[in-house]
PDB file of C-alpha atoms in Angstrom:
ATOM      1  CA  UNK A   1       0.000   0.000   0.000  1.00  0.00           C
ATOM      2  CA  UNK A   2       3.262   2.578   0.736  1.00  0.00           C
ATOM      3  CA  UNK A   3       4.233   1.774  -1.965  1.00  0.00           C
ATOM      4  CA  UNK A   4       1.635   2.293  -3.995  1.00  0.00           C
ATOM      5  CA  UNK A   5       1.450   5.613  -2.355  1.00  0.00           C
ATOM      6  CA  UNK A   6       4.644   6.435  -3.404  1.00  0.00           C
ATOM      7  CA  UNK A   7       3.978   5.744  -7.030  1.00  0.00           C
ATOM      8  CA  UNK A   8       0.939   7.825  -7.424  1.00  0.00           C
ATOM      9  CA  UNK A   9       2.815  10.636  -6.280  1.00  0.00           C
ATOM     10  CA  UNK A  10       5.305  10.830  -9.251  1.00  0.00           C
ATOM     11  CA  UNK A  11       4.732  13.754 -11.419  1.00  0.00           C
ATOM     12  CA  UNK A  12       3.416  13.156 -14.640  1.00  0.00           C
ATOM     13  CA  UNK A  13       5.671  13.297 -17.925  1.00  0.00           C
ATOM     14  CA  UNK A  14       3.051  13.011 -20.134  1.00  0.00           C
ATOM     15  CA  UNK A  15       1.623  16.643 -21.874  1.00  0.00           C
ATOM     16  CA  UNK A  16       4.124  18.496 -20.078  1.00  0.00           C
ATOM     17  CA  UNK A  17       5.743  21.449 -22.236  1.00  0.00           C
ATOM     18  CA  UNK A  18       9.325  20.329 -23.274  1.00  0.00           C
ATOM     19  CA  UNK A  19      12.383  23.170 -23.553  1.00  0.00           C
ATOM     20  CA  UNK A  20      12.793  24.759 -26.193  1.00  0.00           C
ATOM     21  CA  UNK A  21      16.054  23.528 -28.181  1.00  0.00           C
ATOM     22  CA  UNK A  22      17.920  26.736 -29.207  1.00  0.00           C
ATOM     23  CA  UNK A  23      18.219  26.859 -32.707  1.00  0.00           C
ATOM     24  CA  UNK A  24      21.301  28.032 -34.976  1.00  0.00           C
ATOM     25  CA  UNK A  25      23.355  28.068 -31.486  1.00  0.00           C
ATOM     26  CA  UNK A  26      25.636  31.480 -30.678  1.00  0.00           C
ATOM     27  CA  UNK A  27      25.242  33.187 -33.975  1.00  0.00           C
ATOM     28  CA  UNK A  28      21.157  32.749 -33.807  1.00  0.00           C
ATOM     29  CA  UNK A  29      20.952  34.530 -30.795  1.00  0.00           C
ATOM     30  CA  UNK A  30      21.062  38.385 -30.211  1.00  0.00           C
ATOM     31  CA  UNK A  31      23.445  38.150 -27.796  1.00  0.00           C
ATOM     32  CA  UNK A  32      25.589  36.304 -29.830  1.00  0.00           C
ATOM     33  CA  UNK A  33      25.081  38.994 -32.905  1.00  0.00           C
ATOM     34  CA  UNK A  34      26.054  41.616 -30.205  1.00  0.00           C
ATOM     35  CA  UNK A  35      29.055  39.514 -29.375  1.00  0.00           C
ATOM     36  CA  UNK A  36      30.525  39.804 -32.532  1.00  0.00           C
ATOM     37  CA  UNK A  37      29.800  43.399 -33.248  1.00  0.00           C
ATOM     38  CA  UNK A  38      31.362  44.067 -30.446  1.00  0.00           C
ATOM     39  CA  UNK A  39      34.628  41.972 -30.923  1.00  0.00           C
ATOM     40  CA  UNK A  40      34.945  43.126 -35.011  1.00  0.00           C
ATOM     41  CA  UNK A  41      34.548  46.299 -33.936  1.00  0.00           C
ATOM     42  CA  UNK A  42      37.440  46.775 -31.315  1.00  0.00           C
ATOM     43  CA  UNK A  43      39.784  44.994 -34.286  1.00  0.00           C
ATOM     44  CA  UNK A  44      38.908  48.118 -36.334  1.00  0.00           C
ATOM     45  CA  UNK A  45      39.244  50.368 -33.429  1.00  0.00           C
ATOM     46  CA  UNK A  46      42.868  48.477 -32.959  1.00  0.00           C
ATOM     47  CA  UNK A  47      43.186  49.392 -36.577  1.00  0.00           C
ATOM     48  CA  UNK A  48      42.455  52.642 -36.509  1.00  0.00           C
ATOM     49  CA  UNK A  49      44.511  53.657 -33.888  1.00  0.00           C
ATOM     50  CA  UNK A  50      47.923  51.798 -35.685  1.00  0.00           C
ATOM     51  CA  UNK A  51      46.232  53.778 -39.130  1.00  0.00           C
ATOM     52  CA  UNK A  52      46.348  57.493 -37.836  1.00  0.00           C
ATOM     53  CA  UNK A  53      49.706  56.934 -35.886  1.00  0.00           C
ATOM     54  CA  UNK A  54      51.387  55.601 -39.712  1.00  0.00           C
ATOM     55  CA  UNK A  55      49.487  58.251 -41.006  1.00  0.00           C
ATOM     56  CA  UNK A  56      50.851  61.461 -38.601  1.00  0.00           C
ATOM     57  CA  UNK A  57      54.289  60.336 -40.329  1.00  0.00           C
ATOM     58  CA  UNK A  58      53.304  62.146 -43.256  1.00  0.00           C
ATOM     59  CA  UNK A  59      54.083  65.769 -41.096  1.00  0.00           C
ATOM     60  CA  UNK A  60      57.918  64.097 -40.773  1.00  0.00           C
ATOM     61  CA  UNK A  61      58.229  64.900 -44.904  1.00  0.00           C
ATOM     62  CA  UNK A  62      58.067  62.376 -47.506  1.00  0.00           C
ATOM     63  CA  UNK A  63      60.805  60.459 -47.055  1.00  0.00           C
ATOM     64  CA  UNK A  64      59.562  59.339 -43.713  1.00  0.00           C
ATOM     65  CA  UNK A  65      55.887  58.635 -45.265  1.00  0.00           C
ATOM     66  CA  UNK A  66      57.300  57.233 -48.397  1.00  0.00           C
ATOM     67  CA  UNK A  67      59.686  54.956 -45.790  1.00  0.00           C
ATOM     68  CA  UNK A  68      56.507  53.954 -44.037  1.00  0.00           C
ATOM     69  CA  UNK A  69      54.714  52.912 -46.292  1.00  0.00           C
ATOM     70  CA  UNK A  70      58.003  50.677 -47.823  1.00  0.00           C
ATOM     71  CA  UNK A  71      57.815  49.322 -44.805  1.00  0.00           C
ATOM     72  CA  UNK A  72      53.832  48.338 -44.656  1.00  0.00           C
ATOM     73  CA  UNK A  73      55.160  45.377 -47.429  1.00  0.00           C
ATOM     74  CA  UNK A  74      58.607  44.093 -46.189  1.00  0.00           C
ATOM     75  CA  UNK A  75      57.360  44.132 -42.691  1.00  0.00           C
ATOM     76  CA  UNK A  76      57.610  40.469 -41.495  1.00  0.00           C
ATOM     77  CA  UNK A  77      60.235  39.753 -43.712  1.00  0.00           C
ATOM     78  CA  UNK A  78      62.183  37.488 -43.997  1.00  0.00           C
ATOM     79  CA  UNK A  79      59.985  35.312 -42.641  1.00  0.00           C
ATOM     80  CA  UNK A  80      57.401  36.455 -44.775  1.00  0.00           C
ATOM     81  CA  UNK A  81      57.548  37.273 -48.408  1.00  0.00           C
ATOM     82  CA  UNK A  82      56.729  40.689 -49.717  1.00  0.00           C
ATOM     83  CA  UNK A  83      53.457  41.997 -48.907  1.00  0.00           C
ATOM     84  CA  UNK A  84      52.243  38.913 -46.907  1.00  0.00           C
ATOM     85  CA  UNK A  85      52.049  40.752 -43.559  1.00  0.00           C
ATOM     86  CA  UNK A  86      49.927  43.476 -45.151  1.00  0.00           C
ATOM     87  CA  UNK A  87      47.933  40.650 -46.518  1.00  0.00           C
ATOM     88  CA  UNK A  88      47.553  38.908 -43.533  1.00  0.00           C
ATOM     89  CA  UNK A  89      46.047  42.073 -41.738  1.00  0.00           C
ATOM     90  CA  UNK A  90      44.116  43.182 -44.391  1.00  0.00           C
ATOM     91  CA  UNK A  91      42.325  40.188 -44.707  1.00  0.00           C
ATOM     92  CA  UNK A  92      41.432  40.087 -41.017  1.00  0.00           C
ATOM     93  CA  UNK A  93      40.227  43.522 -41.273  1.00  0.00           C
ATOM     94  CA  UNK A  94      37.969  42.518 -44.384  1.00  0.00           C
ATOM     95  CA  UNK A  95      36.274  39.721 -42.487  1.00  0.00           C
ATOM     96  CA  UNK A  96      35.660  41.939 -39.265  1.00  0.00           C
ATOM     97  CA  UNK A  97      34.271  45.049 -41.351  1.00  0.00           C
ATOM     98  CA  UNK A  98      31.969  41.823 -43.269  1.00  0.00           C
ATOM     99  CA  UNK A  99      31.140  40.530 -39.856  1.00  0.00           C
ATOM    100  CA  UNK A 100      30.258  43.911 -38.027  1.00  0.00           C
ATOM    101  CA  UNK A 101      28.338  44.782 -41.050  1.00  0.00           C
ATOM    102  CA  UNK A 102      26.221  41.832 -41.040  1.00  0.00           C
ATOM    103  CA  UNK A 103      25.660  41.339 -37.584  1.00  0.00           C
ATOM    104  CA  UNK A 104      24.643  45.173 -37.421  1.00  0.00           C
ATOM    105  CA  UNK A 105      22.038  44.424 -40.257  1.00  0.00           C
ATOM    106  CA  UNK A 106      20.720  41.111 -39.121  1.00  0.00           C
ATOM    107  CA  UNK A 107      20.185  43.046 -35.043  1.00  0.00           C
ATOM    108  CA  UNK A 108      18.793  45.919 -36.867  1.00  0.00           C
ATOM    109  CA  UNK A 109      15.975  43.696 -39.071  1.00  0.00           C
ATOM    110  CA  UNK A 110      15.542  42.119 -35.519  1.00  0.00           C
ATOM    111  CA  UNK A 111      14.502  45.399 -34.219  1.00  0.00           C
ATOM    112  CA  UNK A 112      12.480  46.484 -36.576  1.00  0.00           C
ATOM    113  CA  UNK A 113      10.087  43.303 -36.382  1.00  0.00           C
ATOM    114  CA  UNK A 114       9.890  42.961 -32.421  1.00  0.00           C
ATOM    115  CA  UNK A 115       8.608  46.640 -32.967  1.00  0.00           C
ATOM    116  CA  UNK A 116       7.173  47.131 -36.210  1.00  0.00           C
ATOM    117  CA  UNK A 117       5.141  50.306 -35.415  1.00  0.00           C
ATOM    118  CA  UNK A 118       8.132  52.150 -34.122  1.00  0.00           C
ATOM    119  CA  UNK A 119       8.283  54.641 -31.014  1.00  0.00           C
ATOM    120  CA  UNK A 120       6.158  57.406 -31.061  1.00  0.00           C
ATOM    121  CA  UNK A 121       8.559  59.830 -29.260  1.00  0.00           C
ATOM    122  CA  UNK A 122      12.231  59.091 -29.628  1.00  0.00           C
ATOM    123  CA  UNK A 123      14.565  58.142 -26.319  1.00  0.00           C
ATOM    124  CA  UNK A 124      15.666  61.529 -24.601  1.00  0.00           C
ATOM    125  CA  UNK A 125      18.723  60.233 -23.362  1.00  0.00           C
ATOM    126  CA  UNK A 126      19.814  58.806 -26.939  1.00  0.00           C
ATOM    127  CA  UNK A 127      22.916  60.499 -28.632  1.00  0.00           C
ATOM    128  CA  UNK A 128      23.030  62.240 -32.011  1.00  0.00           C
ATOM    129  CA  UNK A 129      25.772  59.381 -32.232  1.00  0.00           C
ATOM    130  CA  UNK A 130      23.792  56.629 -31.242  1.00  0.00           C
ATOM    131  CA  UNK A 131      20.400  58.050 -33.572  1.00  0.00           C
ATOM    132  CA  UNK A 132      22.777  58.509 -36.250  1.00  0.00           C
ATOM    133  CA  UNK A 133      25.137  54.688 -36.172  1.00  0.00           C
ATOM    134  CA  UNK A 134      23.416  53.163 -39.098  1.00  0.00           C
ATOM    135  CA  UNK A 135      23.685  55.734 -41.229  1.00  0.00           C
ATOM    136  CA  UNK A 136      27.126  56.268 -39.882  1.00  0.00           C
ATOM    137  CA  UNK A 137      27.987  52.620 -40.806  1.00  0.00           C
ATOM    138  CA  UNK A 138      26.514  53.326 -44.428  1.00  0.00           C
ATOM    139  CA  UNK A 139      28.909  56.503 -44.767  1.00  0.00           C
ATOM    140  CA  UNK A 140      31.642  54.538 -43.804  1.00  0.00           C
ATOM    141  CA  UNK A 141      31.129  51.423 -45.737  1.00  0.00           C
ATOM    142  CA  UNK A 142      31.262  53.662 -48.824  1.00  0.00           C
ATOM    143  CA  UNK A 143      34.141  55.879 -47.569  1.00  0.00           C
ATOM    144  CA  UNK A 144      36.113  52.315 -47.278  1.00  0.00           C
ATOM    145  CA  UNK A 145      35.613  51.434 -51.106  1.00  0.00           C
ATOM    146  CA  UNK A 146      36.253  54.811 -52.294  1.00  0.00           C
ATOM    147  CA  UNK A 147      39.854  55.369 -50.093  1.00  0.00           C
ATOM    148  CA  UNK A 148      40.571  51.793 -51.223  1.00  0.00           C
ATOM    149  CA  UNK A 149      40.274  53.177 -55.107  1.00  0.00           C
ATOM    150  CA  UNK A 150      42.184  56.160 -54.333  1.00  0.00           C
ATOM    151  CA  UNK A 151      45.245  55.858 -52.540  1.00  0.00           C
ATOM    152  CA  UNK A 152      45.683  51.793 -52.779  1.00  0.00           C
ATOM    153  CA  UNK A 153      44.475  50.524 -56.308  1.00  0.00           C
ATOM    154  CA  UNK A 154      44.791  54.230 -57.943  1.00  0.00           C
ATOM    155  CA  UNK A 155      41.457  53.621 -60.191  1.00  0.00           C
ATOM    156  CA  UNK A 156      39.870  57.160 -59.268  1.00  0.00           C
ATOM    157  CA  UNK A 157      42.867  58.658 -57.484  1.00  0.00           C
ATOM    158  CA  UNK A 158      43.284  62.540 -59.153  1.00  0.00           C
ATOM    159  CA  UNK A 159      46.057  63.076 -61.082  1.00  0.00           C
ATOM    160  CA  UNK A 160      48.857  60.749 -61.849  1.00  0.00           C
ATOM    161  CA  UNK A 161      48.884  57.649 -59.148  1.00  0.00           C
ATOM    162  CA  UNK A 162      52.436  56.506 -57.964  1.00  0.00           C
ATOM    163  CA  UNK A 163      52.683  53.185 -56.882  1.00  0.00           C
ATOM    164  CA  UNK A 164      55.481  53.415 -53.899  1.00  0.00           C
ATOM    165  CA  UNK A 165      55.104  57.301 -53.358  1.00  0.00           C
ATOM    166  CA  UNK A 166      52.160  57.401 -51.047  1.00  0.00           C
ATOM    167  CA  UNK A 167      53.328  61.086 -49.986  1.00  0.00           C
ATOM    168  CA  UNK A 168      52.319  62.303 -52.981  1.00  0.00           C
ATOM    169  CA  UNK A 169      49.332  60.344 -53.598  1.00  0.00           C
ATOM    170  CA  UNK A 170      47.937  61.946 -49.904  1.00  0.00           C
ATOM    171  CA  UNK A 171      48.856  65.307 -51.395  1.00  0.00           C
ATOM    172  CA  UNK A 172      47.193  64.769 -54.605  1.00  0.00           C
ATOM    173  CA  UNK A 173      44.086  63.896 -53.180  1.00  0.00           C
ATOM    174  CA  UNK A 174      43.820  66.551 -50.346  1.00  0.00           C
ATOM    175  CA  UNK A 175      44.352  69.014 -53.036  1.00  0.00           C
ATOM    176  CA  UNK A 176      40.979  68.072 -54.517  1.00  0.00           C
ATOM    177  CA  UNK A 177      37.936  69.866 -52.811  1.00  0.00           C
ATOM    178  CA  UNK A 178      35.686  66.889 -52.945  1.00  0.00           C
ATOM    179  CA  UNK A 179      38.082  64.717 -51.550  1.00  0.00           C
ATOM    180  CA  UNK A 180      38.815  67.245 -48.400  1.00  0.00           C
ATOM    181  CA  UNK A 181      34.827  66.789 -48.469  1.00  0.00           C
ATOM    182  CA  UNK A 182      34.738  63.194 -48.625  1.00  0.00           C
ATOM    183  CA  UNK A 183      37.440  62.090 -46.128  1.00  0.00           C
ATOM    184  CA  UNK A 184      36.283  65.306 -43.329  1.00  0.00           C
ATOM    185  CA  UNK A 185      32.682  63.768 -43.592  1.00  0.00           C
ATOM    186  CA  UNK A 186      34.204  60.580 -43.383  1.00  0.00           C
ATOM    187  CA  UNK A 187      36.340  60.892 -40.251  1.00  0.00           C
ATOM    188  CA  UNK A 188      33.694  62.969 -38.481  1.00  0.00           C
ATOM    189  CA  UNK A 189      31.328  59.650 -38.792  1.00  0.00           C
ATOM    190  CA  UNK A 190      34.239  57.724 -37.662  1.00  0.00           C
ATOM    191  CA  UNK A 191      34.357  59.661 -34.555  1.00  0.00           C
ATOM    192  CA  UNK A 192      30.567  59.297 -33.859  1.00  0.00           C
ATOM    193  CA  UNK A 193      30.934  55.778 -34.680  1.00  0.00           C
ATOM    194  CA  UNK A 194      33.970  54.888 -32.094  1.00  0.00           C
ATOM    195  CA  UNK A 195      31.912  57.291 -29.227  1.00  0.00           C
ATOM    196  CA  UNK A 196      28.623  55.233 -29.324  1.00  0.00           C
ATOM    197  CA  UNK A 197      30.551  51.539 -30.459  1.00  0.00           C
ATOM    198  CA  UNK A 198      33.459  51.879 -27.878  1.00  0.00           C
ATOM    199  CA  UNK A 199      30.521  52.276 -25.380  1.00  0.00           C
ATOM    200  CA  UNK A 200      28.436  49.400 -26.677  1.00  0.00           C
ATOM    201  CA  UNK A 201      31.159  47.140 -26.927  1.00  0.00           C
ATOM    202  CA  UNK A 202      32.051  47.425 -23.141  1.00  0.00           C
ATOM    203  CA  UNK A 203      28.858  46.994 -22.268  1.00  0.00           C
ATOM    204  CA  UNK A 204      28.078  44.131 -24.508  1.00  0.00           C
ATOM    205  CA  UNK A 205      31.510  42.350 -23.240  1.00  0.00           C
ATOM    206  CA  UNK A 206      30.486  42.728 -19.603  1.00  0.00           C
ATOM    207  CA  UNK A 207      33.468  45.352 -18.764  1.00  0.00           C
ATOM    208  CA  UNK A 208      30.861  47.989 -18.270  1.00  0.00           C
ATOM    209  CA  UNK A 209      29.359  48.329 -14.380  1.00  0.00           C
ATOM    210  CA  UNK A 210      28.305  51.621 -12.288  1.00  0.00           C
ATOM    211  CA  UNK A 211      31.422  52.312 -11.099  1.00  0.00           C
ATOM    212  CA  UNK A 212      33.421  52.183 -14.184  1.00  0.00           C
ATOM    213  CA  UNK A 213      30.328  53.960 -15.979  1.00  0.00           C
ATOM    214  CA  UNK A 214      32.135  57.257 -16.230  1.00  0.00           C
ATOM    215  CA  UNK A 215      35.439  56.263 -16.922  1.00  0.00           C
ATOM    216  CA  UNK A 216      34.108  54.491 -20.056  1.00  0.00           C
ATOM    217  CA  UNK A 217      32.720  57.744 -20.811  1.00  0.00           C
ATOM    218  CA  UNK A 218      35.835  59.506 -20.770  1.00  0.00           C
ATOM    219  CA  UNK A 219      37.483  56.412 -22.731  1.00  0.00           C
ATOM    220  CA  UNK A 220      34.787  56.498 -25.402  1.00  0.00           C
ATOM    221  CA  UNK A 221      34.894  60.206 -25.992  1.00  0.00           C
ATOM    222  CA  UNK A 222      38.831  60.848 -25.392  1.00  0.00           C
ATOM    223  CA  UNK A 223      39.044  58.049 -28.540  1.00  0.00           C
ATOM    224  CA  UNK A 224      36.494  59.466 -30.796  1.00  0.00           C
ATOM    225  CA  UNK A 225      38.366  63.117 -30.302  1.00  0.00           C
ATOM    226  CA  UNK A 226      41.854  62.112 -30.272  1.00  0.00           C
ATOM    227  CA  UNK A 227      41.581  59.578 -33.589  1.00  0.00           C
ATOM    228  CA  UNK A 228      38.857  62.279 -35.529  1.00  0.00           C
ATOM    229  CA  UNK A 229      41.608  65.106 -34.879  1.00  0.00           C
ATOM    230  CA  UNK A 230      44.404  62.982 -35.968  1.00  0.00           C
ATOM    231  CA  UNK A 231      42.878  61.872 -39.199  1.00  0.00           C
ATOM    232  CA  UNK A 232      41.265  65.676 -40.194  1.00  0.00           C
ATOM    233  CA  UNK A 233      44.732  67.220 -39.515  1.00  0.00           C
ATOM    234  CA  UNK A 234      46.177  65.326 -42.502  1.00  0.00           C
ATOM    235  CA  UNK A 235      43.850  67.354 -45.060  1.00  0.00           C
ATOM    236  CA  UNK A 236      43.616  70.378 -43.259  1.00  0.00           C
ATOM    237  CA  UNK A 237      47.624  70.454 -43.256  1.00  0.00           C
ATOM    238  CA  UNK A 238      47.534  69.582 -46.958  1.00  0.00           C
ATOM    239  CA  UNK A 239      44.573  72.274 -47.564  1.00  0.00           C
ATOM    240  CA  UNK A 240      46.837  74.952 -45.667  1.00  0.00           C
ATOM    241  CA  UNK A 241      49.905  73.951 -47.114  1.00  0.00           C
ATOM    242  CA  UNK A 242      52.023  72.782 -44.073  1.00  0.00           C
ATOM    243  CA  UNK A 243      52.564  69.759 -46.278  1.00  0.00           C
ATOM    244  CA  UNK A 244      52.849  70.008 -49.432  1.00  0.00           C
TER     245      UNK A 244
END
């Protein structure tokens, strides 16, 4: 009879709700989207920040530039062949601007279906910067392809292109009013970009808390000024001729 008891008092298996089985693992979820927005885009940041130091080299004269930019294609050697190393990096900065932009597209279609309707007044607290990062990412997308085309492959670079003389090449094409336009429009959505993604990243990553809430304030905004100056004093030195 205890026994019987006993059994009776076993719950039931049968019509319970099962689990759901996640489906399409990390990648499928949002956080795992966020995840690698966030890591892609600290490998551009990391990028950036080696880009405008190379590039400040230019105010040494051209043989320092020109020397520089020898460099970008023996460096490894001779371990690695000519341009390998440049290879190398550019093709892991190819697959993190591919996987930032799709992840960014893929969270933003996300968005837009859990709320079709959209808000009927806008977040006080959100940032031009933050209101402004898609468009931001389309601005740069296209800045990438056109720099790309002017100072690397020389298919719309003004002027005569010379491969190997990249001093010149930066002067030709700061000597151009819509390329001053292009690349200041450019850099200025680059800064916006690093303020709100430097933010988002540490947050996403689980570095941001309370306490080190303003400090990553002060992080976020001392990048966005310090790489948007550095890359806007290159034209503006060309456009005022202290290099020319």
């Amino acid at each position: 009879m205890a026994l019987a008891t006993r059994t009776d008092r076993r719950p039931s298996t049968q019509g319970s709700p099962r689990s759901p089985r996640p489906s399409g693992g990390f990648w499928a979820s949002t956080l795992g989207k966020k995840t690698v927005m966030a890591v892609s885009g600290l490998i551009m940041l990391g990028y950036l920040v080696a880009h405008v130091m190379g590039n400040l080299k230019i105010f040494f004269g051209p043989e320092e530039f020109n020397a520089y930019g020898h460099w970008l294609r023996v460096m490894g050697a001779p371990v690695l062949h000519h341009s390998w190393a440049l290879w190398l990096v550019r093709i892991v900065l190819l697959a993190a601007v591919a996987a930032h932009a799709v992840s960014a597209y893929q969270l933003s279609r996300r968005d837009i279906k859990a709320r079709p309707t959209g808000y009927v007044h806008r977040r006080k607290r959100a940032s031009y910067a933050t209101r402004t990062m898609r468009w931001g990412g389309i601005i740069l997308g296209l800045f990438i392809v056109w720099h790309i085309l002017d100072l690397t492959t020389g298919t719309v670079h003004p002027g005569g292109f010379e491969d190997g003389k990249p001093y010149q090449n930066v002067v030709d094409t700061f000597s151009t009013w819509y390329g001053n336009v292009i690349y200041l429009v450019a850099m200025l959505a680059v800064g916006l970009h690093v303020r709100h993604g430097f933010w988002s990243a540490a947050q996403t990553l689980g570095v941001g808390n309370a306490r080190r809430e303003r400090l990553l304030k002060v992080l976020a905004n001392g990048l966005a000024l310090v790489l948007t100056a550095g890359f806007v004093s290159v034209p503006i030195a060309v456009m005022t001729g202290a290099v020319s």
